[in-house]
Amino acid sequence: MKKRWKKELAGVILLIAALYLFVTAATVLLLPERSDYGSTWRAYLQEPKDSIDVLFFGSSMVYCDVVPAELWDETGAEAYVMGGSEQTMPITYRYVREAFRTQSPQAVFVEVTGTFYDRYMNYTAINLDYMPRGANWLGAVAAASEPEQRALRLFPLAAYHARWVELPISQLASPLRKTGPDLLAGYTFVSGVGEIGEVNTRSDLTLDKDLYAENLAWLEKIYDFCRKQGAACVFYLAPSYSRLPEAWVSLLQDDLQGYGVQLLDLNGQMDEMGVDPQQDFYDYLHFNCFGAAKFSRYMGTLAQQLGVTPSDPDRESPLWQQRLAYFRQLCQAAEQHT
């Protein structure tokens, strides 16, 4: 009787595991393709193992601002952007840990405006659904998804099942095909020139002291993890014309300094970068491609100051030459239309 009970239990566990694997595979097939605007895990996982020297994390103020090809041209270091739209701190922490599963970067840069985000933001589903399945994904779902949405995030097939009948077989199978590497390495190309006036203070965010303390704890976890992995960790605020209140920035600087970590507020370095506010911004928060190129070269110098050296000293890398040429071709075409 006892043996029969054990066999039945093993059968149930096997059935549940098989069902979950089926649902996971179906979800991969039905998720819409995602090649820009963050959460581009499929492309990231195609990078050669341990080839990336510098990783960037954060919200759109990362994937619209950091051009890895320009950083490579400045320093020879290979970089990648693994941001996500409105990427909250617990999601950023799990993105960092997941990114280290295939890469061993020398430095990690985290744009920390997300320290002042709400607990649940508009793009939580996208940030979670595109993550590789595993412990980090489960941890992100547990920490960052709305309680009423948690089941849907664990089984997102329910959100995409209608695509089964809407898409042709050729498109359903596209996630199974290998594609070439992302020529922008996680950067999202933005070319418009916005009308920028005076610096303003962001009014879309509020300071909740309890939530801020939670987010500060996530920053500490990110820092500790990177240091244990032997990587330098830099927290920074990207240059913009819509900024956090000065009191918030001072608060974060003081709290991080108490932990032994410096916050780089790069809003004061735009002249050093050569940024022209009338030509180099897409809107008040984001650089366009011209400003992003200048910013990325500046970030390359910061990486060098941290001691980052190219893991591949061959500056003739065909892939990175192709990436640089592709980005500059896009910029040249954009310039002709402005």
PDB file of C-alpha atoms in Angstrom, residues 209-313:
ATOM      1  CA  LYS A 209       9.456  56.614   3.028  1.00  0.00           C
ATOM      2  CA  ASP A 210       8.645  52.941   3.638  1.00  0.00           C
ATOM      3  CA  LEU A 211       8.922  52.051  -0.030  1.00  0.00           C
ATOM      4  CA  TYR A 212      12.080  54.129  -0.358  1.00  0.00           C
ATOM      5  CA  ALA A 213      13.633  52.128   2.504  1.00  0.00           C
ATOM      6  CA  GLU A 214      12.705  48.882   0.724  1.00  0.00           C
ATOM      7  CA  ASN A 215      14.254  50.109  -2.526  1.00  0.00           C
ATOM      8  CA  LEU A 216      17.379  51.200  -0.698  1.00  0.00           C
ATOM      9  CA  ALA A 217      17.687  47.663   0.640  1.00  0.00           C
ATOM     10  CA  TRP A 218      17.457  46.328  -2.929  1.00  0.00           C
ATOM     11  CA  LEU A 219      20.288  48.665  -3.946  1.00  0.00           C
ATOM     12  CA  GLU A 220      22.388  47.275  -1.136  1.00  0.00           C
ATOM     13  CA  LYS A 221      21.670  43.743  -2.366  1.00  0.00           C
ATOM     14  CA  ILE A 222      22.705  44.694  -5.893  1.00  0.00           C
ATOM     15  CA  TYR A 223      25.921  46.243  -4.634  1.00  0.00           C
ATOM     16  CA  ASP A 224      26.755  43.287  -2.390  1.00  0.00           C
ATOM     17  CA  PHE A 225      26.073  40.774  -5.143  1.00  0.00           C
ATOM     18  CA  CYS A 226      28.253  42.596  -7.677  1.00  0.00           C
ATOM     19  CA  ARG A 227      31.123  42.925  -5.226  1.00  0.00           C
ATOM     20  CA  LYS A 228      30.933  39.217  -4.387  1.00  0.00           C
ATOM     21  CA  GLN A 229      31.169  38.503  -8.093  1.00  0.00           C
ATOM     22  CA  GLY A 230      34.254  40.688  -8.348  1.00  0.00           C
ATOM     23  CA  ALA A 231      32.537  43.423 -10.354  1.00  0.00           C
ATOM     24  CA  ALA A 232      32.588  47.142  -9.627  1.00  0.00           C
ATOM     25  CA  CYS A 233      29.093  48.541  -9.057  1.00  0.00           C
ATOM     26  CA  VAL A 234      28.190  52.142  -9.894  1.00  0.00           C
ATOM     27  CA  PHE A 235      24.895  53.821  -9.033  1.00  0.00           C
ATOM     28  CA  TYR A 236      24.154  56.908 -11.102  1.00  0.00           C
ATOM     29  CA  LEU A 237      21.453  59.360 -12.149  1.00  0.00           C
ATOM     30  CA  ALA A 238      21.288  59.937 -15.899  1.00  0.00           C
ATOM     31  CA  PRO A 239      21.367  63.519 -17.210  1.00  0.00           C
ATOM     32  CA  SER A 240      17.915  64.893 -18.006  1.00  0.00           C
ATOM     33  CA  TYR A 241      15.891  68.096 -17.999  1.00  0.00           C
ATOM     34  CA  SER A 242      13.212  66.601 -15.791  1.00  0.00           C
ATOM     35  CA  ARG A 243      14.949  65.737 -12.545  1.00  0.00           C
ATOM     36  CA  LEU A 244      14.281  64.371  -9.111  1.00  0.00           C
ATOM     37  CA  PRO A 245      13.817  66.951  -6.340  1.00  0.00           C
ATOM     38  CA  GLU A 246      17.190  68.014  -4.948  1.00  0.00           C
ATOM     39  CA  ALA A 247      16.151  66.899  -1.462  1.00  0.00           C
ATOM     40  CA  TRP A 248      15.538  63.354  -2.745  1.00  0.00           C
ATOM     41  CA  VAL A 249      18.924  63.227  -4.453  1.00  0.00           C
ATOM     42  CA  SER A 250      20.646  64.447  -1.276  1.00  0.00           C
ATOM     43  CA  LEU A 251      18.764  61.863   0.761  1.00  0.00           C
ATOM     44  CA  LEU A 252      19.856  59.045  -1.538  1.00  0.00           C
ATOM     45  CA  GLN A 253      23.440  60.304  -1.647  1.00  0.00           C
ATOM     46  CA  ASP A 254      23.626  60.426   2.153  1.00  0.00           C
ATOM     47  CA  ASP A 255      22.040  57.001   2.616  1.00  0.00           C
ATOM     48  CA  LEU A 256      24.310  55.346   0.062  1.00  0.00           C
ATOM     49  CA  GLN A 257      27.352  57.083   1.499  1.00  0.00           C
ATOM     50  CA  GLY A 258      26.442  55.675   4.908  1.00  0.00           C
ATOM     51  CA  TYR A 259      26.644  52.277   3.248  1.00  0.00           C
ATOM     52  CA  GLY A 260      30.003  53.155   1.721  1.00  0.00           C
ATOM     53  CA  VAL A 261      28.684  53.681  -1.805  1.00  0.00           C
ATOM     54  CA  GLN A 262      28.888  56.820  -3.928  1.00  0.00           C
ATOM     55  CA  LEU A 263      25.992  58.101  -6.045  1.00  0.00           C
ATOM     56  CA  LEU A 264      27.028  59.784  -9.298  1.00  0.00           C
ATOM     57  CA  ASP A 265      24.597  62.534 -10.259  1.00  0.00           C
ATOM     58  CA  LEU A 266      25.657  63.101 -13.862  1.00  0.00           C
ATOM     59  CA  ASN A 267      23.404  66.096 -14.449  1.00  0.00           C
ATOM     60  CA  GLY A 268      26.358  68.327 -13.637  1.00  0.00           C
ATOM     61  CA  GLN A 269      28.606  66.735 -16.282  1.00  0.00           C
ATOM     62  CA  MET A 270      26.676  67.587 -19.443  1.00  0.00           C
ATOM     63  CA  ASP A 271      29.121  70.328 -20.450  1.00  0.00           C
ATOM     64  CA  GLU A 272      31.994  67.884 -20.006  1.00  0.00           C
ATOM     65  CA  MET A 273      30.140  65.433 -22.252  1.00  0.00           C
ATOM     66  CA  GLY A 274      29.641  68.121 -24.893  1.00  0.00           C
ATOM     67  CA  VAL A 275      25.860  67.775 -24.735  1.00  0.00           C
ATOM     68  CA  ASP A 276      23.744  70.372 -26.564  1.00  0.00           C
ATOM     69  CA  PRO A 277      20.268  70.458 -24.957  1.00  0.00           C
ATOM     70  CA  GLN A 278      18.719  71.806 -28.154  1.00  0.00           C
ATOM     71  CA  GLN A 279      20.093  69.013 -30.334  1.00  0.00           C
ATOM     72  CA  ASP A 280      20.824  65.997 -28.153  1.00  0.00           C
ATOM     73  CA  PHE A 281      17.558  65.259 -26.332  1.00  0.00           C
ATOM     74  CA  TYR A 282      14.508  63.392 -27.583  1.00  0.00           C
ATOM     75  CA  ASP A 283      12.418  64.709 -24.690  1.00  0.00           C
ATOM     76  CA  TYR A 284      12.974  65.988 -21.169  1.00  0.00           C
ATOM     77  CA  LEU A 285      14.010  62.532 -19.893  1.00  0.00           C
ATOM     78  CA  HIS A 286      15.862  60.842 -22.745  1.00  0.00           C
ATOM     79  CA  PHE A 287      18.760  61.520 -25.070  1.00  0.00           C
ATOM     80  CA  ASN A 288      18.287  61.028 -28.770  1.00  0.00           C
ATOM     81  CA  CYS A 289      20.924  59.094 -30.713  1.00  0.00           C
ATOM     82  CA  PHE A 290      23.246  62.100 -30.937  1.00  0.00           C
ATOM     83  CA  GLY A 291      23.198  62.773 -27.196  1.00  0.00           C
ATOM     84  CA  ALA A 292      23.354  59.059 -26.410  1.00  0.00           C
ATOM     85  CA  ALA A 293      26.574  58.736 -28.412  1.00  0.00           C
ATOM     86  CA  LYS A 294      28.219  61.518 -26.383  1.00  0.00           C
ATOM     87  CA  PHE A 295      26.908  60.138 -23.100  1.00  0.00           C
ATOM     88  CA  SER A 296      28.097  56.622 -23.911  1.00  0.00           C
ATOM     89  CA  ARG A 297      31.617  57.750 -24.674  1.00  0.00           C
ATOM     90  CA  TYR A 298      31.670  59.565 -21.336  1.00  0.00           C
ATOM     91  CA  MET A 299      30.459  56.413 -19.579  1.00  0.00           C
ATOM     92  CA  GLY A 300      33.305  54.588 -21.276  1.00  0.00           C
ATOM     93  CA  THR A 301      35.820  56.905 -19.621  1.00  0.00           C
ATOM     94  CA  LEU A 302      34.160  56.216 -16.254  1.00  0.00           C
ATOM     95  CA  ALA A 303      34.472  52.493 -16.904  1.00  0.00           C
ATOM     96  CA  GLN A 304      38.174  52.920 -17.655  1.00  0.00           C
ATOM     97  CA  GLN A 305      38.631  54.851 -14.403  1.00  0.00           C
ATOM     98  CA  LEU A 306      37.171  51.827 -12.609  1.00  0.00           C
ATOM     99  CA  GLY A 307      39.905  49.711 -14.161  1.00  0.00           C
ATOM    100  CA  VAL A 308      37.783  48.047 -16.843  1.00  0.00           C
ATOM    101  CA  THR A 309      39.961  46.634 -19.591  1.00  0.00           C
ATOM    102  CA  PRO A 310      38.780  44.872 -22.751  1.00  0.00           C
ATOM    103  CA  SER A 311      38.454  41.137 -22.208  1.00  0.00           C
ATOM    104  CA  ASP A 312      39.092  40.827 -25.937  1.00  0.00           C
ATOM    105  CA  PRO A 313      41.965  43.196 -26.806  1.00  0.00           C
TER     106      PRO A 313
END
